Coordinates of C-alpha atoms in Angstrom, one line a residue:
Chain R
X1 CA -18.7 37.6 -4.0
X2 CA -17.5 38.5 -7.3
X3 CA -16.5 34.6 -8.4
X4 CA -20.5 33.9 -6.9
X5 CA -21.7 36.2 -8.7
X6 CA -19.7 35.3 -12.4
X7 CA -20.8 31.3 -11.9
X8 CA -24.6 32.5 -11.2
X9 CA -24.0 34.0 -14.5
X10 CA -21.8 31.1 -16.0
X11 CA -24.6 28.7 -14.7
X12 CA -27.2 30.1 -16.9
X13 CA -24.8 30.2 -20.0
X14 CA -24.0 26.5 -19.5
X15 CA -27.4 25.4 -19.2
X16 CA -28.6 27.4 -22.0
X17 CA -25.4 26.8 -24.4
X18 CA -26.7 23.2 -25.0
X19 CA -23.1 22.1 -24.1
X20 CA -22.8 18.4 -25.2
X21 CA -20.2 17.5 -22.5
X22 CA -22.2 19.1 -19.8
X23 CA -25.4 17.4 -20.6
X24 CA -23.4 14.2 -20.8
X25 CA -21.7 14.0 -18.0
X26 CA -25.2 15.1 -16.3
X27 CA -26.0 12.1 -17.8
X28 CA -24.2 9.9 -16.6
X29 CA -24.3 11.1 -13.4
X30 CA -28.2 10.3 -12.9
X31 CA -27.3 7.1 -15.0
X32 CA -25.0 5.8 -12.6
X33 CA -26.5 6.9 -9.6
X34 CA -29.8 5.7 -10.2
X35 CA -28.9 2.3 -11.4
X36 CA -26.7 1.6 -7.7
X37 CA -29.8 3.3 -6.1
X38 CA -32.6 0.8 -7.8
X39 CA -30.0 -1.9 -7.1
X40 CA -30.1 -0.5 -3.6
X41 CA -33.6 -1.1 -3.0
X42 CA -33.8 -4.4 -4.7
X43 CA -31.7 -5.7 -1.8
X44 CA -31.8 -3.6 0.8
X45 CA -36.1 -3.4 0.7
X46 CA -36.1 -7.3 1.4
X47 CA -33.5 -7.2 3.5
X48 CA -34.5 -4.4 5.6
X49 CA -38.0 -5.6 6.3
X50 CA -36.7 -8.8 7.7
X51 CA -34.4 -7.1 9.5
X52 CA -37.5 -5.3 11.3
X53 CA -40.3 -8.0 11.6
X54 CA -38.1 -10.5 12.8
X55 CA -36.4 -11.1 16.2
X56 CA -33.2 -13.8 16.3
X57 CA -30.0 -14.6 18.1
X58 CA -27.3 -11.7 17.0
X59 CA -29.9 -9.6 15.4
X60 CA -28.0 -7.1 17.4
X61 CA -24.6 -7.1 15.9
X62 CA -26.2 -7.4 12.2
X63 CA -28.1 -4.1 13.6
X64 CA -24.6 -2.6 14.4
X65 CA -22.7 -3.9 11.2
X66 CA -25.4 -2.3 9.0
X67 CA -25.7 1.2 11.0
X68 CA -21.5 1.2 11.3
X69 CA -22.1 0.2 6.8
X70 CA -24.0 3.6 6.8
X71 CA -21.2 5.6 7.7
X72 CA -18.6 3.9 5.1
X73 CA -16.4 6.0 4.3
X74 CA -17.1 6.5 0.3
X75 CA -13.1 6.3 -0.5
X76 CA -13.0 2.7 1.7
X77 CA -15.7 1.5 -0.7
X78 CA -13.9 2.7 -3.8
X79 CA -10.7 0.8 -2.5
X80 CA -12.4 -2.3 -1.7
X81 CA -14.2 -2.4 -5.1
X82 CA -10.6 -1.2 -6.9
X83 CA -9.2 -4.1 -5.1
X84 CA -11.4 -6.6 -6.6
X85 CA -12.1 -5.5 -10.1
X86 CA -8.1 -4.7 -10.6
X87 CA -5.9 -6.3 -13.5
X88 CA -4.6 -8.2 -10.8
X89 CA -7.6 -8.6 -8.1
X90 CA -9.8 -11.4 -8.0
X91 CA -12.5 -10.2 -10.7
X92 CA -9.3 -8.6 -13.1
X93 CA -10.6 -10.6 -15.6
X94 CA -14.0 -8.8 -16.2
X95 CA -12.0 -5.9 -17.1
X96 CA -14.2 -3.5 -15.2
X97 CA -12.5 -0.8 -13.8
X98 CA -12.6 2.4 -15.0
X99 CA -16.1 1.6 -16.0
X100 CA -19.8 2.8 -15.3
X101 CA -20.4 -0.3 -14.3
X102 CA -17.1 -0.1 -11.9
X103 CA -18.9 3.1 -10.4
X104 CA -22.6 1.7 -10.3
X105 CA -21.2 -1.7 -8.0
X106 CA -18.9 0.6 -5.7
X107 CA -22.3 3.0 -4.9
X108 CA -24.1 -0.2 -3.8
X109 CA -22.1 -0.8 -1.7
X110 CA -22.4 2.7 -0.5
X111 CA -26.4 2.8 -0.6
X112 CA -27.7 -0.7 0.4
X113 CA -26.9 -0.2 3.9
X114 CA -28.2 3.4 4.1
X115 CA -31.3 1.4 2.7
X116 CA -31.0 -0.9 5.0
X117 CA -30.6 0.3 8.1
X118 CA -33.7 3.0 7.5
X119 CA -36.1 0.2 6.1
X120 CA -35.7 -1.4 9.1
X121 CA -36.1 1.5 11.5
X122 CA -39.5 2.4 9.3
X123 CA -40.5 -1.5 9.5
X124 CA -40.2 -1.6 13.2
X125 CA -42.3 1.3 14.0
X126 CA -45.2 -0.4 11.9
X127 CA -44.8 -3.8 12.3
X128 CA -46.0 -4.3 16.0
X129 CA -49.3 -2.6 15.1
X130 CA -49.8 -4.3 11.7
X131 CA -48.1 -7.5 11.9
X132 CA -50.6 -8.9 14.5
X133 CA -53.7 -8.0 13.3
X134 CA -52.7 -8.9 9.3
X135 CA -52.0 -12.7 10.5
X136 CA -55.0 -13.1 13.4
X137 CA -57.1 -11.9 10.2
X138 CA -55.9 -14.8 8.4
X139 CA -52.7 -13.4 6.3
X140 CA -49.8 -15.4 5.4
X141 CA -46.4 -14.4 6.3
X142 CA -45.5 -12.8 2.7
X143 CA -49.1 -11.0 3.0
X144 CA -48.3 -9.5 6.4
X145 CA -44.7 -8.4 5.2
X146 CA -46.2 -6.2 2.3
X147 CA -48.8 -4.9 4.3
X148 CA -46.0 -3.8 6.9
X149 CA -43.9 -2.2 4.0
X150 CA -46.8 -0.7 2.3
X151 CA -47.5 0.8 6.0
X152 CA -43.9 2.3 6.2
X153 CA -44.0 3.5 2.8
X154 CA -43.2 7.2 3.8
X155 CA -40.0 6.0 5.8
X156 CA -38.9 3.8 3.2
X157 CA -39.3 6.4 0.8
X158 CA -36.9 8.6 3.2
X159 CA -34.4 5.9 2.6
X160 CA -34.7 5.9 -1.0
X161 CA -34.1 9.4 -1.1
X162 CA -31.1 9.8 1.2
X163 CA -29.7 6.8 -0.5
X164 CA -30.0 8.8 -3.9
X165 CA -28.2 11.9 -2.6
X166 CA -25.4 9.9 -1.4
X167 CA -24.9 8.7 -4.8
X168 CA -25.1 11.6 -6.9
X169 CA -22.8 13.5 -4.2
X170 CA -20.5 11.1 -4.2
X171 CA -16.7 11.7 -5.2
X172 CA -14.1 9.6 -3.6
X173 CA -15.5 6.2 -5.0
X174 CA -16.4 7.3 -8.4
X175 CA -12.9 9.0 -8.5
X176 CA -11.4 5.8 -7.5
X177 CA -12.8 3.0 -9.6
X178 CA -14.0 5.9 -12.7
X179 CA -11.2 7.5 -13.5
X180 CA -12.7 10.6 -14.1
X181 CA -12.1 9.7 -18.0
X182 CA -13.2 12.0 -20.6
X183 CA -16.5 11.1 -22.3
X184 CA -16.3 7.2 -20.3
X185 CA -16.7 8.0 -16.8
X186 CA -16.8 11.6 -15.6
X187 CA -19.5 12.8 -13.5
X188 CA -20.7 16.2 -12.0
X189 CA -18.9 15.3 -8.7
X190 CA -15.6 14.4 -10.5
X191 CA -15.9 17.7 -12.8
X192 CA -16.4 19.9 -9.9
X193 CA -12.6 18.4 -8.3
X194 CA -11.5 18.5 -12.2
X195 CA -11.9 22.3 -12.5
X196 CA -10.9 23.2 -9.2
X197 CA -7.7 21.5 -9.6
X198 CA -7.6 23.9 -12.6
X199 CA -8.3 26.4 -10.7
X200 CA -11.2 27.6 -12.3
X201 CA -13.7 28.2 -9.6
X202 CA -16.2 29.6 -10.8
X203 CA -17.3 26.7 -13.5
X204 CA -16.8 24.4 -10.5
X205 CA -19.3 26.1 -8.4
X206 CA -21.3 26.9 -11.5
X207 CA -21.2 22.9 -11.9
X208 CA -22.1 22.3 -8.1
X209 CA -24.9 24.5 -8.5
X210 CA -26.4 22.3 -11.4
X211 CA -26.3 19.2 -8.8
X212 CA -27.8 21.0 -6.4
X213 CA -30.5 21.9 -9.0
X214 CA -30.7 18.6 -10.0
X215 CA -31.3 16.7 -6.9
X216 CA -34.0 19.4 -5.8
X217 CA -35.9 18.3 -9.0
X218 CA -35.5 14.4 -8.2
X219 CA -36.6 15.2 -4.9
X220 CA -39.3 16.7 -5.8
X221 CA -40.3 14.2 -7.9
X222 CA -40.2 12.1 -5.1
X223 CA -42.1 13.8 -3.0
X224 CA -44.7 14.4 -5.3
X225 CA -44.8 10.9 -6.0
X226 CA -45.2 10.0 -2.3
X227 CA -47.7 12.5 -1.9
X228 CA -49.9 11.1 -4.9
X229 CA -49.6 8.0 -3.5
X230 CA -50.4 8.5 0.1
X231 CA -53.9 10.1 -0.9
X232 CA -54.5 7.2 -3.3
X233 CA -54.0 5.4 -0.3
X234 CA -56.5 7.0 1.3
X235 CA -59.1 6.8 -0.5
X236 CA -58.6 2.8 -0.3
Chain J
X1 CA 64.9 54.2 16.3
X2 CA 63.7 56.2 18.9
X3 CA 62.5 59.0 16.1
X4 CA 60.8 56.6 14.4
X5 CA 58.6 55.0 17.2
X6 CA 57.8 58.7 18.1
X7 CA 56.4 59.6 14.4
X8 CA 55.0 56.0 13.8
X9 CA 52.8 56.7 17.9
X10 CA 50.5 59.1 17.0
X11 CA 49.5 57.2 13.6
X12 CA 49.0 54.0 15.8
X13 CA 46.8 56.3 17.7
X14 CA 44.8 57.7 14.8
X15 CA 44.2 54.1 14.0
X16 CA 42.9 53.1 16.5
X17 CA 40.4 55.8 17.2
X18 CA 39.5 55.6 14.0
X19 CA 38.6 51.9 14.2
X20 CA 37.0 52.6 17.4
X21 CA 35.0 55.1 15.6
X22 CA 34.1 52.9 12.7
X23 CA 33.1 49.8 15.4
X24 CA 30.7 52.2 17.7
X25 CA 29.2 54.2 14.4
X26 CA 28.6 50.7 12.5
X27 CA 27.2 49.0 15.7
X28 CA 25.0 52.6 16.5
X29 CA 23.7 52.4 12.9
X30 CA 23.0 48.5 13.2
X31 CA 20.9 48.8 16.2
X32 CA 19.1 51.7 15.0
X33 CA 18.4 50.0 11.8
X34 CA 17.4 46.9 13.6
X35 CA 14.2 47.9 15.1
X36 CA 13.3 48.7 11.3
X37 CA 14.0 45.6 10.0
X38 CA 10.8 43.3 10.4
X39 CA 10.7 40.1 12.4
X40 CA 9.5 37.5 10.2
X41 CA 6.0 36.2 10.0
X42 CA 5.0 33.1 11.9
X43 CA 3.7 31.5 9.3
X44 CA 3.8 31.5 5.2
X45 CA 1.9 29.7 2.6
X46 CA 3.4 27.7 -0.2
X47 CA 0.9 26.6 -3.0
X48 CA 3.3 24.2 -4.8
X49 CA 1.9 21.1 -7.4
X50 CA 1.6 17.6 -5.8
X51 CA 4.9 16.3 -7.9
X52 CA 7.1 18.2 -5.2
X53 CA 5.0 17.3 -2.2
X54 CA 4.7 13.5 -3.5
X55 CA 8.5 13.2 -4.1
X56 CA 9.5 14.1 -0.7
X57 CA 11.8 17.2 -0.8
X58 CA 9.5 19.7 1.0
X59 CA 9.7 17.3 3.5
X60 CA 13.5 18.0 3.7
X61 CA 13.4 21.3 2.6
X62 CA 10.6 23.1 4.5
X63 CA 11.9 21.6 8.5
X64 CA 15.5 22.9 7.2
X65 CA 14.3 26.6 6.4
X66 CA 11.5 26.7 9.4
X67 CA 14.8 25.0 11.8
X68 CA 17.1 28.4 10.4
X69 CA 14.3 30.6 12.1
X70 CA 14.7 28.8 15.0
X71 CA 11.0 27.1 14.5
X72 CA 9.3 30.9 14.6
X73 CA 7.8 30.5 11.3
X74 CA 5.9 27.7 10.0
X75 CA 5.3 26.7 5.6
X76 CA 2.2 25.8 5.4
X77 CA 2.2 23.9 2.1
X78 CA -0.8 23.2 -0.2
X79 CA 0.1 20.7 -2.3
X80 CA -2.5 21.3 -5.9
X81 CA -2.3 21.2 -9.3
X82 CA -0.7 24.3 -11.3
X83 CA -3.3 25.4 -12.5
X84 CA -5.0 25.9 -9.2
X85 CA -2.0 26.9 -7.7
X86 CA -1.6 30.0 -9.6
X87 CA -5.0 30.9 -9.0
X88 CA -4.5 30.3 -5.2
X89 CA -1.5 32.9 -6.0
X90 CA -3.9 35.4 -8.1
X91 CA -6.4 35.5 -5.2
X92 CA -3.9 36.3 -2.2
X93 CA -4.5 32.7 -1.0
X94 CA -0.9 31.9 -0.9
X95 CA 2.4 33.6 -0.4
X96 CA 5.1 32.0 -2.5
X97 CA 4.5 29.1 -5.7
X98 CA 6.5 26.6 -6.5
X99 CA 5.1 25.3 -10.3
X100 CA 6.4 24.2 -13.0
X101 CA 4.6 25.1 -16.5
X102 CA 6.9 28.1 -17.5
X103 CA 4.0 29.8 -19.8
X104 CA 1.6 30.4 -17.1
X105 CA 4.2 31.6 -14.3
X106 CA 5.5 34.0 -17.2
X107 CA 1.5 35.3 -17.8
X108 CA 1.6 35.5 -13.4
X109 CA 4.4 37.9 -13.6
X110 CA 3.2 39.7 -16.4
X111 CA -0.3 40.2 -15.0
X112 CA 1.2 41.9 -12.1
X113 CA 0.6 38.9 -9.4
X114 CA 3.8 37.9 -8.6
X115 CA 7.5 39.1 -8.0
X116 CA 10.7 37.6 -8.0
X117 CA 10.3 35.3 -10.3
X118 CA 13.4 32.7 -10.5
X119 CA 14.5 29.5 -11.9
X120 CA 15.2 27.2 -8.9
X121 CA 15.7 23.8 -10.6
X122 CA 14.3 20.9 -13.1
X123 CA 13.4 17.4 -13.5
X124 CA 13.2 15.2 -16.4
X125 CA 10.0 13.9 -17.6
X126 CA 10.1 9.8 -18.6
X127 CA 7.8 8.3 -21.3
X128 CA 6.7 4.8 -19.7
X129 CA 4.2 2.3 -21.0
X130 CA 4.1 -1.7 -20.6
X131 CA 6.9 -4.1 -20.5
X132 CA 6.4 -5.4 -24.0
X133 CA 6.1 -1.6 -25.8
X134 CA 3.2 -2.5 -28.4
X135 CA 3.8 0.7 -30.2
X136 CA 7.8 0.1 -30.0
X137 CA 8.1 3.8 -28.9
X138 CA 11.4 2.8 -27.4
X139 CA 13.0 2.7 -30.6
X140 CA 12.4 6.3 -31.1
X141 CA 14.9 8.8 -31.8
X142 CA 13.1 12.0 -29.8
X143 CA 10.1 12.3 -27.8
X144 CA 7.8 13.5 -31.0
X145 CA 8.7 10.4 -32.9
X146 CA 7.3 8.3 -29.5
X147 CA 4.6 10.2 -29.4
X148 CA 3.9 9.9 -33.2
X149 CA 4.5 5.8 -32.9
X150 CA 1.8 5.6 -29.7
X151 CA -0.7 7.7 -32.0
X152 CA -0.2 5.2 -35.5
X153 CA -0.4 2.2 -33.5
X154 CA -3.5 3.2 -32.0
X155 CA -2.0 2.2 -28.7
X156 CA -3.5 3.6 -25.3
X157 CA -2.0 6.7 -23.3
X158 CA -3.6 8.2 -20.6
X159 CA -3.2 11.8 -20.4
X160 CA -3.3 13.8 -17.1
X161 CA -5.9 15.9 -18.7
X162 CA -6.0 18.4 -16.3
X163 CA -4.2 21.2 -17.1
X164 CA -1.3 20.6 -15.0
X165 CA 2.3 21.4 -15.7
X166 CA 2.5 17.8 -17.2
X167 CA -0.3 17.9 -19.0
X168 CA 0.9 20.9 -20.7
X169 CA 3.8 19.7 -21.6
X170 CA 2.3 16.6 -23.1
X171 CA 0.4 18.8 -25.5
X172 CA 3.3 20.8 -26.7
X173 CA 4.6 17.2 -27.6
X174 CA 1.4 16.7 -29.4
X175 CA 1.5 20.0 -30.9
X176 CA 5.2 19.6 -32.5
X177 CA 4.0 16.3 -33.9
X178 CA 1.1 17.9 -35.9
X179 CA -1.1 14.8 -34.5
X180 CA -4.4 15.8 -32.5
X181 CA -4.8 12.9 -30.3
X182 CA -8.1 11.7 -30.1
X183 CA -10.6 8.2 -30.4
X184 CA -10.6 5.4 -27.7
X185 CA -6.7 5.2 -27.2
X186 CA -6.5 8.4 -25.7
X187 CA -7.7 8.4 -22.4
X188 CA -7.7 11.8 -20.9
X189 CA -8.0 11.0 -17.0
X190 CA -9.1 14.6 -15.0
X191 CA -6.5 12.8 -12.2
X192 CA -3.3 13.9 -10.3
X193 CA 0.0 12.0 -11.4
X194 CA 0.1 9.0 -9.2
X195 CA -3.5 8.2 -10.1
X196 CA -2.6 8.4 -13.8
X197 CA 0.2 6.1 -13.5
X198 CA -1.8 3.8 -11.5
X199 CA -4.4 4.1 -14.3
X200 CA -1.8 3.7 -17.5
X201 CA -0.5 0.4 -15.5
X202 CA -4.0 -0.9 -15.5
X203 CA -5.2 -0.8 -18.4
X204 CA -1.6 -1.1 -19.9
X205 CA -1.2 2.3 -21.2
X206 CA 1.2 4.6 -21.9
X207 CA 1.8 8.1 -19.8
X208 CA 4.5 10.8 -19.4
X209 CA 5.4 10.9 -15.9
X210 CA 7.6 13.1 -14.2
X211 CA 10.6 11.0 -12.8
X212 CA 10.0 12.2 -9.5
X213 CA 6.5 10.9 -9.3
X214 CA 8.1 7.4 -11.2
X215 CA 10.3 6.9 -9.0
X216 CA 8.2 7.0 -5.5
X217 CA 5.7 5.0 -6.9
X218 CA 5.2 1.6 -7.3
X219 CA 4.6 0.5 -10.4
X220 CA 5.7 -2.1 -13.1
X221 CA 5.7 0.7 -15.8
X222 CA 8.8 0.7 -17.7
X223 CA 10.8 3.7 -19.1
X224 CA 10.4 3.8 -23.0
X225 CA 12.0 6.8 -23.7
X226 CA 13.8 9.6 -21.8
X227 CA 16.8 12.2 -22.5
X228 CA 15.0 14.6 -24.9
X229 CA 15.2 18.6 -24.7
X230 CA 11.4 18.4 -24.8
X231 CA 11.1 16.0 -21.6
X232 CA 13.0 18.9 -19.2
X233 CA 10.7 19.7 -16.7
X234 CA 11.8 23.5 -15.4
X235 CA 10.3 24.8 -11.7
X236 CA 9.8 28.3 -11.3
X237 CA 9.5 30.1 -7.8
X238 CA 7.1 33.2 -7.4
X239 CA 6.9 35.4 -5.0
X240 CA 3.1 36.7 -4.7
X241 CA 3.1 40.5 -4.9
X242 CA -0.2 40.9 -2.8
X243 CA 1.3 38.6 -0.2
X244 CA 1.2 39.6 3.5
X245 CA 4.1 37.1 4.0
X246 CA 6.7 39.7 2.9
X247 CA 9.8 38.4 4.9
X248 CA 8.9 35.6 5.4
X249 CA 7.8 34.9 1.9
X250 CA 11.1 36.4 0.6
X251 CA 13.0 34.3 3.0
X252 CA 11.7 31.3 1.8
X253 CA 12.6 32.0 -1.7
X254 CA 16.2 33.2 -0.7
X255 CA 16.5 29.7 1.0
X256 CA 15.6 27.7 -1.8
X257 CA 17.9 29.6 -3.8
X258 CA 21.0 29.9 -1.4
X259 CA 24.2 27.6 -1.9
X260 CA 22.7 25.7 1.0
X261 CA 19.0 25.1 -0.7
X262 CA 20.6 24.3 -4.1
X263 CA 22.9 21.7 -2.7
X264 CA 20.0 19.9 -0.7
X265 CA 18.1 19.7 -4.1
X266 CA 20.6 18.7 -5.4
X267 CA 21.4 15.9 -3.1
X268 CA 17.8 15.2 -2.6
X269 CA 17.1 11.3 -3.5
X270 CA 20.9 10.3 -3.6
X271 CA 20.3 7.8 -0.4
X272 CA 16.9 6.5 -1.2
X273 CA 17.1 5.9 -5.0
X274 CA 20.6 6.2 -5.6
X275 CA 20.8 8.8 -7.9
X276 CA 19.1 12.5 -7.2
X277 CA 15.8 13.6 -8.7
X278 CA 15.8 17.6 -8.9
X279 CA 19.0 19.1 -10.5
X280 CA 19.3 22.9 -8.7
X281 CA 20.0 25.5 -11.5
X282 CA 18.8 28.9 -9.8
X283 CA 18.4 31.4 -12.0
X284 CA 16.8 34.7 -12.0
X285 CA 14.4 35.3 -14.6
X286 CA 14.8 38.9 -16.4

């Protein structure tokens, strides 16, 4: 009670002391996990809307391989990524790891099939009622495919958002292939372990807090956003 | 003859009832002191810093103490960095520590947490960078001058950076050499010691490791420089005062300590690497 109590009060003080390293690894926090979410959606938007309009031999076992890719486990991805961008690994030679960028290409990894796998389930549910009536009124294939994801907008927008979260919350990955360096790569989630190792608690909660804070405010952004744009749909 | 056997009887006799007495008072007193004496705990906590746990003694030590109670108590051991470990200890969360960064197990005990403080044994801390030593720190004399010769060459270390027992004594290093390290070379990592090391090989770095950690890693590090006073790495054991372990806590710290405890520390590492890692040197502390 009493260390919940001391971080509600710490939290304020950080926020309000205009702490340089706080605000930067903030920062870099919403840096990186924004860039592997946009990323995310370049891919998995395409890919996910395929996945739903279209029927084809094995479409079943991609379906599988994509929902099992959901449920990575974060520190896999960080080894598989370590693996590859290591001095000795196939991509050594980029010199990489221990990098943003490092940290940006393991969340993809991460977030493309959570974005996926949802697209897809949002595509379906639209598609059958869409998809026919878009190409007997004359639409061509690429026509029909926005119409279908312009349909499942609010779905795909559910993706977006629970790709996002898995980013920013993510630890094991960006703890891997980061390296939780000083002013280079630390981020809220790699803080939060920092300090608890220290055994200082209450700046670690007081840090968790601030995510929390955080992703309610990108959220609602989000959600605002969606809103906005669902009655603009409307009044189409 | 006869006279003598006759004096010498009754002093036989006194003898024996006397030893008699001795035998049924002393075994009376025994099992009417036993009942007081408390049965140990079934289970105790040990917050100790991931160099022990990685290095593999607690996996000798701890089945040897819980196998002398006959398996009716069981160490539970949470492996953490110092820093957190002492606050595990101020909180009541564990029973006995086993750390090693001297200052802040002194400020423990002075605070009123913890009890029985002792020395129970040391390591050796190893400066080791890559093969080809950019910053020729092996042709040091002591561990300042290393240090010094890492920071003028602008060469990379990665520092723990957490607080730890290492990194603590990494900054004392840094402290007697007047330097402040700081800039792109000095890479302070937030990580436990087998992620550091990993790191420093990486990016061809330097690190102090504790030989322990060194020596069950892999890792194509090299050892620059080692033998200094100021690379001893003490542990400290702690009893928690709050702790509601009390036997079984003070068992545990008895065991470590006991001829028996200090000689498997001491022989700890002999098979696997040859040469042993911990060298025992119990000690209380006053």
């Amino acid at each position: 009670m009493e260390t919940l109590y001391s971080s509600m009060l710490s939290i304020v003080k950080l926020i309000l002391s205009g702490d340089k390293a706080l605000y930067e690894i903030i920062l870099l926090s919403l840096k990186v996990s924004i860039a592997a979410t946009t990323i995310g959606m370049l891919l998995g938007i395409p890919f996910g809307t395929l996945m739903g309009m279209y029927r084809f031999p094995g479409r079943q076992v991609v379906v599988i391989i994509i929902y099992t890719l959901m449920g990575l486990p974060p520190v896999l991805a960080g080894v598989i990524i370590y693996l590859l961008l290591s001095a000795k690994g196939p991509l050594g030679e980029l010199q990489l790891l221990f990098t943003p960028t490092a940290m940006v290409t393991a969340q993809v990894l991460l977030v493309t099939p959570i974005i996926t796998g949802l697209t897809m389930v949002a595509v379906r549910g639209k598609e059958k009622l869409y998809l026919e009536t878009a190409v007997s009124m004359g639409a061509s294939r690429l026509q029909a495919a926005w119409l279908v994801i312009r349909e499942a907008k609010a779905g795909i927008m559910a993706a977006i958002v629970t790709a996002f979260g898995r980013a920013i919350a993510e630890v094991g990955a960006v703890m891997l292939v980061g390296g939780n360096i000083e002013h280079v790569t630390r981020v809220m989630t790699t803080s939060i372990i920092l300090e608890t190792r220290k055994g200082n608690f209450d700046l670690a909660l007081s840090l968790g807090l601030v995510l929390l804070a955080i992703s309610f405010m990108i959220n609602g952004f989000l959600v605002a956003g969606v809103l906005k744009y669902l009655q603009r749909g409307e009044q189409y | 003859m006869k006279s003598i056997v006759r004096r010498k009887l009754p002093m036989t006799w006194a003898l024996l009832i006397s030893l008699l007495l001795v035998v049924t008072l002393s075994t009376a007193a025994y099992t009417a002191a036993a009942p007081k004496k408390p049965a140990i705990e079934s289970e105790v906590t040990l917050a100790t810093t991931t160099s022990t746990q990685d290095s593999g003694l607690l996996d000798v030590m701890i089945p040897a103490f819980e196998k002398k109670f006959k398996n009716k108590v069981k160490v539970k051991v949470v492996a953490v960095g110092t820093g957190q470990a002492i606050q595990l200890g101020k909180d009541s969360n564990a029973d006995v520590l086993l750390v090693h960064a001297r200052k802040s197990e002194d400020e423990f005990v002075a605070q009123g947490y913890g009890i029985k403080a002792c020395d129970v044994m040391y390591n050796q801390f190893l400066l080791v960078g890559p093969k080809d030593d950019p910053a020729k720190a092996a042709a040091a004399k002591n561990a300042v001058e290393a240090f010094t010769k890492i920071a003028e060459a602008k060469a990379k270390f990665v520092s723990r950076g957490d607080d730890s027992g290492t990194h603590k004594k990494e900054k004392s290093i840094w402290d007697k050499s007047t330097i402040k390290p700081q800039g792109s070379w000095y890479i302070s990592a937030g990580q436990g010691m087998g992620e550091t090391l990993r790191m420093a090989e990486e990016m061809g770095a330097y690190t102090l490791v504790d030989e322990a950690t060194f020596l069950t890693n892999k890792t194509n590090q090299v050892i620059l420089f080692k033998g200094d006073k100021d690379l001893i790495n003490p542990y400290g054991m702690i009893q928690v005062k709050s702790t509601r372990k009390k036997v079984a806590a003070n068992e545990l710290i008895w065991f470590f300590i006991s001829p028996q405890g200090q000689k498997m520390i001491g022989d700890f590492g002999k098979n696997k690497f040859g040469k042993s890692i911990f060298v025992p040197d119990f000690k209380w502390r006053k």
